[in-house]
Coordinates of C-alpha atoms in Angstrom, one line a residue:
M1 CA -73.5 -8.7 5.2
P2 CA -73.6 -5.0 4.2
I3 CA -71.4 -3.9 1.3
Y4 CA -70.2 -0.3 1.2
S5 CA -68.2 1.7 -1.4
Y6 CA -65.3 4.0 -0.4
L7 CA -62.7 6.1 -2.1
E8 CA -59.0 5.3 -1.8
I9 CA -56.4 7.8 -2.6
K10 CA -53.6 6.4 -4.8
K11 CA -50.4 8.5 -4.9
T12 CA -48.0 8.2 -7.9
K13 CA -44.8 10.0 -8.8
N14 CA -44.3 11.2 -12.3
K15 CA -41.0 11.6 -14.2
N16 CA -40.5 15.1 -12.9
G17 CA -40.8 13.9 -9.3
E18 CA -44.2 15.4 -8.8
I19 CA -46.7 13.5 -6.7
T20 CA -50.2 13.1 -8.1
E21 CA -53.2 11.8 -6.4
K22 CA -56.0 9.7 -7.9
E23 CA -59.3 8.6 -6.3
I24 CA -60.1 4.9 -6.8
K25 CA -63.5 3.6 -5.9
K26 CA -63.4 0.3 -4.0
Y27 CA -65.8 -1.8 -1.9
K28 CA -65.7 -3.3 1.5
V29 CA -67.8 -6.1 3.1
I30 CA -68.7 -6.1 6.8
Y31 CA -69.3 -9.6 8.1
R32 CA -69.1 -11.8 11.2
V33 CA -66.7 -14.6 12.0
A34 CA -66.7 -17.3 14.7
T35 CA -63.8 -17.1 17.1
D36 CA -62.8 -18.7 20.4
K37 CA -64.3 -15.7 22.2
G38 CA -67.6 -15.8 20.2
I39 CA -68.8 -13.9 17.1
K40 CA -66.7 -11.0 16.0
Q41 CA -67.5 -8.4 13.4
T42 CA -64.8 -7.7 10.9
T43 CA -64.3 -5.9 7.6
K44 CA -62.8 -7.1 4.3
R45 CA -61.6 -4.2 2.1
G46 CA -60.0 -3.7 -1.3
F47 CA -62.6 -5.2 -3.7
L48 CA -62.4 -3.4 -7.1
S49 CA -65.9 -4.2 -8.1
M50 CA -69.3 -4.9 -6.5
K51 CA -69.2 -8.3 -8.2
E52 CA -66.1 -9.3 -6.3
A53 CA -67.6 -8.0 -3.0
K54 CA -70.8 -10.0 -3.6
L55 CA -68.9 -13.2 -4.4
F56 CA -67.0 -12.8 -1.2
E57 CA -70.2 -12.2 0.7
S58 CA -71.9 -15.3 -0.9
K59 CA -68.9 -17.5 0.0
N60 CA -69.1 -16.4 3.7
L61 CA -72.8 -16.6 4.0
I62 CA -72.7 -20.3 2.9
S63 CA -69.5 -21.3 4.6
N64 CA -70.8 -20.2 8.0
E65 CA -73.4 -23.0 7.6
I66 CA -71.1 -25.6 6.2
K67 CA -69.9 -28.6 8.0
S68 CA -66.3 -29.8 7.4
E69 CA -67.7 -33.1 6.1
K70 CA -70.3 -32.2 3.5
T71 CA -72.6 -34.7 2.0
L72 CA -74.0 -34.6 -1.5
K73 CA -77.4 -33.4 -0.2
E74 CA -75.7 -30.6 1.8
L75 CA -73.7 -29.5 -1.3
I76 CA -76.9 -29.3 -3.3
E77 CA -78.6 -27.2 -0.6
N78 CA -75.6 -24.9 -0.6
Y79 CA -75.8 -24.6 -4.4
K80 CA -79.5 -23.7 -4.1
K81 CA -78.8 -21.0 -1.5
F82 CA -76.0 -19.5 -3.5
N83 CA -78.0 -19.3 -6.8
K84 CA -81.4 -18.5 -5.3
N85 CA -81.4 -14.9 -6.5
K86 CA -79.0 -15.3 -9.4
M87 CA -81.0 -17.6 -11.7
A88 CA -84.5 -17.6 -13.2
E89 CA -87.0 -19.6 -11.1
N90 CA -87.7 -22.1 -13.9
S91 CA -84.0 -22.7 -14.5
L92 CA -83.6 -23.5 -10.8
K93 CA -86.5 -25.9 -10.9
T94 CA -85.0 -27.8 -13.8
Y95 CA -81.7 -28.1 -11.9
Y96 CA -83.4 -29.2 -8.7
S97 CA -85.2 -31.9 -10.7
Q98 CA -81.8 -33.2 -12.0
F99 CA -80.2 -32.9 -8.5
N100 CA -83.0 -35.2 -7.1
K101 CA -82.2 -37.8 -9.7
I102 CA -78.5 -37.9 -8.8
L103 CA -79.4 -38.2 -5.1
E104 CA -81.5 -41.2 -6.0
I105 CA -78.6 -42.8 -7.8
F106 CA -75.7 -41.9 -5.5
G107 CA -77.4 -41.5 -2.2
D108 CA -76.7 -38.8 0.5
V109 CA -73.0 -39.8 0.8
P110 CA -70.1 -37.6 1.9
I111 CA -68.6 -35.9 -1.1
K112 CA -65.2 -37.4 -0.4
K113 CA -66.7 -40.9 -1.0
I114 CA -67.8 -40.0 -4.6
T115 CA -64.7 -41.5 -6.2
L116 CA -64.2 -42.7 -9.8
E117 CA -64.9 -46.3 -8.7
Y118 CA -68.0 -45.3 -6.9
V119 CA -69.5 -43.3 -9.8
S120 CA -68.6 -46.0 -12.3
D121 CA -70.4 -48.6 -10.2
K122 CA -73.5 -46.5 -9.8
L123 CA -73.8 -45.5 -13.5
K124 CA -72.8 -48.8 -15.1
D125 CA -76.4 -49.9 -15.9
L126 CA -77.6 -46.6 -17.4
E127 CA -77.8 -45.6 -21.0
D128 CA -75.2 -43.3 -22.5
L129 CA -77.5 -40.4 -22.7
E130 CA -78.6 -40.6 -19.0
I131 CA -74.9 -41.1 -18.0
N132 CA -74.0 -37.9 -19.7
L133 CA -76.8 -36.0 -18.0
R134 CA -75.8 -37.3 -14.6
L135 CA -72.2 -36.5 -15.1
K136 CA -73.0 -33.0 -16.3
C137 CA -75.0 -32.4 -13.2
L138 CA -72.1 -33.8 -11.0
K139 CA -69.7 -31.5 -12.8
L140 CA -71.9 -28.5 -12.0
L141 CA -71.8 -29.3 -8.3
F142 CA -68.1 -30.2 -8.2
E143 CA -67.2 -26.9 -10.0
F144 CA -69.3 -25.0 -7.5
N145 CA -67.6 -26.8 -4.6
K146 CA -64.2 -26.0 -6.0
Q147 CA -65.0 -22.3 -6.7
I148 CA -66.7 -21.5 -3.5
F149 CA -65.1 -23.9 -1.0
N150 CA -61.7 -24.6 -2.7
V151 CA -62.4 -28.3 -2.7
N152 CA -60.8 -30.1 -5.7
Y153 CA -62.3 -33.1 -7.3
D154 CA -61.0 -36.0 -9.5
N155 CA -61.5 -34.7 -13.1
K156 CA -61.5 -38.3 -14.3
I157 CA -65.0 -38.7 -12.9
I158 CA -66.3 -36.1 -15.3
L159 CA -64.4 -37.7 -18.3
L160 CA -65.8 -41.1 -17.4
N161 CA -68.1 -41.2 -20.4
K162 CA -66.9 -38.9 -23.1
K163 CA -69.0 -40.7 -25.7
K164 CA -71.9 -38.7 -26.9
A165 CA -75.1 -40.7 -27.2
R166 CA -76.0 -40.7 -30.8
R167 CA -79.6 -39.9 -31.2
I168 CA -81.5 -39.1 -34.3
D169 CA -83.6 -36.0 -33.7
T170 CA -87.1 -37.1 -34.7
R171 CA -88.8 -34.0 -33.3
K172 CA -90.8 -32.2 -35.9
I173 CA -91.9 -28.7 -36.7
L174 CA -95.7 -28.4 -36.7
S175 CA -97.7 -27.0 -39.5
L176 CA -100.7 -24.7 -38.7
E177 CA -103.1 -27.6 -39.2
E178 CA -101.1 -29.9 -37.0
Y179 CA -100.9 -27.3 -34.2
L180 CA -104.6 -26.6 -34.3
K181 CA -105.3 -30.4 -33.9
F182 CA -102.9 -30.4 -30.9
R183 CA -104.6 -27.2 -29.6
E184 CA -108.1 -28.8 -29.6
W185 CA -106.8 -31.8 -27.7
V186 CA -105.2 -29.6 -25.0
I187 CA -108.5 -27.8 -24.5
L188 CA -110.3 -31.2 -24.1
Q189 CA -107.8 -32.3 -21.4
K190 CA -108.5 -29.3 -19.2
K191 CA -105.1 -29.7 -17.5
I192 CA -103.2 -26.6 -18.8
N193 CA -104.5 -23.4 -20.2
V194 CA -104.0 -23.6 -24.0
S195 CA -102.7 -20.0 -24.1
I196 CA -99.3 -21.3 -22.8
F197 CA -98.9 -23.2 -26.1
D198 CA -100.5 -20.4 -28.2
L199 CA -97.8 -17.9 -27.0
Q200 CA -95.1 -20.3 -28.2
F201 CA -96.6 -21.2 -31.5
Y202 CA -98.1 -17.8 -32.4
G203 CA -95.6 -15.6 -30.6
G204 CA -92.3 -17.6 -30.7
L205 CA -91.8 -17.3 -27.0
R206 CA -89.5 -19.6 -25.1
V207 CA -91.3 -21.7 -22.5
G208 CA -89.3 -20.0 -19.7
E209 CA -90.5 -16.6 -21.1
V210 CA -94.1 -17.8 -21.0
L211 CA -93.9 -19.0 -17.4
N212 CA -92.2 -15.7 -16.3
L213 CA -95.0 -13.5 -17.7
K214 CA -97.1 -11.5 -15.3
V215 CA -100.6 -10.1 -15.8
K216 CA -99.2 -6.6 -16.2
N217 CA -97.2 -7.8 -19.2
V218 CA -100.3 -8.4 -21.3
G219 CA -101.0 -5.4 -23.6
E220 CA -103.6 -4.5 -26.1
D221 CA -101.9 -6.2 -29.0
G222 CA -99.1 -8.3 -27.5
V223 CA -97.0 -9.2 -24.5
Q224 CA -93.9 -7.6 -22.9
I225 CA -91.0 -9.9 -22.1
E226 CA -89.3 -8.5 -19.0
K227 CA -87.1 -11.5 -18.1
G228 CA -85.4 -13.7 -20.7
K229 CA -82.4 -15.7 -21.7
T230 CA -80.3 -12.7 -22.8
I231 CA -80.6 -8.9 -22.9
N232 CA -82.0 -9.2 -26.4
S233 CA -84.8 -11.4 -25.0
I234 CA -86.4 -8.3 -23.4
R235 CA -88.9 -7.3 -26.1
F236 CA -92.5 -6.7 -27.0
V237 CA -94.1 -9.5 -29.0
T238 CA -97.2 -8.7 -31.1
L239 CA -99.8 -11.4 -31.1
P240 CA -103.0 -12.2 -33.0
L241 CA -106.0 -10.4 -31.5
K242 CA -107.7 -13.7 -30.8
I243 CA -104.8 -14.8 -28.6
I244 CA -105.0 -11.5 -26.7
E245 CA -108.8 -11.9 -26.2
D246 CA -108.3 -15.4 -24.8
L247 CA -105.6 -14.1 -22.4
K248 CA -107.9 -11.3 -21.1
K249 CA -110.8 -13.8 -20.7
Y250 CA -108.5 -16.1 -18.7
I251 CA -107.3 -13.2 -16.5
K252 CA -110.9 -12.1 -15.9
E253 CA -112.1 -15.6 -15.1
L254 CA -109.4 -16.1 -12.4
S255 CA -109.7 -12.6 -11.1
L256 CA -105.9 -12.2 -11.5
E257 CA -104.2 -8.9 -10.4
K258 CA -101.5 -7.1 -12.4
K259 CA -98.7 -8.3 -10.1
D260 CA -99.8 -12.0 -10.4
I261 CA -97.9 -14.6 -12.4
L262 CA -100.0 -15.3 -15.5
F263 CA -99.5 -19.1 -15.5
P264 CA -98.6 -20.6 -12.1
T265 CA -97.5 -23.9 -13.5
Y266 CA -94.2 -25.8 -14.0
N267 CA -92.0 -26.9 -17.0
V268 CA -92.6 -30.5 -16.1
A269 CA -96.4 -30.2 -16.5
I270 CA -96.0 -28.7 -20.0
F271 CA -93.5 -31.3 -21.1
S272 CA -95.7 -34.1 -19.7
L273 CA -98.8 -33.0 -21.6
I274 CA -96.9 -32.8 -24.9
K275 CA -95.3 -36.2 -24.2
E276 CA -98.8 -37.7 -23.6
Y277 CA -100.1 -36.2 -26.9
C278 CA -97.0 -37.4 -28.9
K279 CA -97.6 -40.9 -27.6
I280 CA -101.2 -40.9 -28.7
E281 CA -100.4 -39.4 -32.2
N282 CA -97.1 -41.3 -32.7
I283 CA -95.2 -38.0 -33.4
N284 CA -92.4 -36.2 -31.6
F285 CA -92.1 -32.5 -30.7
S286 CA -91.1 -30.5 -27.6
P287 CA -92.3 -27.1 -26.3
H288 CA -89.3 -25.4 -27.9
Y289 CA -90.3 -26.9 -31.3
L290 CA -93.5 -24.8 -31.1
R291 CA -91.2 -21.8 -31.1
H292 CA -89.3 -23.4 -34.1
S293 CA -92.7 -23.9 -35.8
H294 CA -93.4 -20.2 -35.4
A295 CA -90.1 -19.2 -37.0
S296 CA -90.7 -21.8 -39.8
L297 CA -94.1 -20.3 -40.5
L298 CA -92.6 -16.7 -40.8
L299 CA -89.8 -17.9 -43.0
S300 CA -92.2 -19.7 -45.3
K301 CA -94.1 -16.4 -45.7
N302 CA -90.8 -14.7 -46.7
M303 CA -90.8 -12.4 -43.7
P304 CA -87.6 -10.3 -43.3
I305 CA -84.9 -12.3 -41.3
T306 CA -84.0 -9.1 -39.3
A307 CA -87.6 -8.8 -38.1
I308 CA -87.8 -12.5 -37.3
S309 CA -84.6 -12.3 -35.3
K310 CA -85.8 -9.4 -33.2
R311 CA -89.1 -11.1 -32.6
L312 CA -87.5 -14.3 -31.4
G313 CA -85.1 -12.4 -29.1
H314 CA -81.9 -13.5 -30.8
S315 CA -78.8 -11.4 -30.3
N316 CA -78.3 -11.1 -34.1
T317 CA -79.4 -12.5 -37.4
N318 CA -76.5 -14.9 -37.5
V319 CA -78.1 -16.8 -34.6
T320 CA -81.4 -17.0 -36.4
L321 CA -79.8 -18.1 -39.7
S322 CA -77.7 -20.8 -38.0
T323 CA -80.7 -22.1 -36.1
Y324 CA -82.9 -22.3 -39.1
I325 CA -80.3 -23.0 -41.9
H326 CA -82.3 -26.1 -42.9
L327 CA -85.2 -23.8 -43.8
T328 CA -83.2 -21.2 -45.6
N329 CA -81.6 -24.0 -47.7
K330 CA -85.1 -24.7 -49.1
D331 CA -85.2 -21.0 -50.2
K332 CA -81.9 -21.4 -51.9
K333 CA -83.2 -24.4 -53.9
T334 CA -86.2 -22.4 -55.0
L335 CA -83.9 -19.6 -56.1
D336 CA -81.6 -22.0 -57.9
D337 CA -84.5 -23.6 -59.8
F338 CA -85.7 -20.2 -60.8
I339 CA -82.2 -19.2 -62.1
K340 CA -81.9 -22.4 -64.1
E341 CA -85.2 -21.7 -65.9
M342 CA -84.3 -18.2 -66.9

């Protein structure tokens, strides 16, 4: 479906009765529709922005393939098509994993059969935390169905379990010694290249940023983040020379080219390996806590909060402070103790 821009002349009359003309840029979408006489080409005009035109295009691309009686699996496939080029690859993989789980629970049933009673029955034996995750996933699909295909849903389904599962966060920030121990274990397993974890602990990168890196992003003293969570995520991150040397050695051993993805692996493999280690050592941390560990290390060395914020790709220092307030509180105690002794 091609999208074209065009200029529309808008005429207005002022107080003196004079007619003025103003050019307004608009967009039109040329698309095909099925009629009794076959496929017909038509044009939809009047979109005020490219975003509006693309939304219309996306709706029609999918709706041409939609049956009147959608099943849960079909709705999921529609969601995938619609968001294929709109979301980061790793984010999509995470959603797909969650979609597979709700398919296992609810089955490939027609959407109209997913009623309050049906959902209640299917979720009754699950823990609160899992119920919340499944309902969140359902809401995502239902909202998509409503926005794109104008299909309403029973809001009571989403509000079925408003109770938040109370879970004490036992995940911990690793010290340098604890990370080096974990690092040695990862090397011995020979399952995932240890540089994936090094980039998080020594560079403060998000796991998604690590997995989106290409060979061309590796520089002489750091890595360039080209795709990230926000516009502020696009940045250059300086790294210890030893980490850069390991990356270059890894690239050479695999004969990777500049356009290649640096680490062709998945989120699930990274999480699984950490989970395995945590079980052995009876501790608890996640990939994102390696990033937190990096920030903790910098704060403990009294590095400027503005520099830390930019390094982590935060939109402003307030985000950094609110995320690591528990660490800055320790600094306040140190200052208070010093004042009292003056």
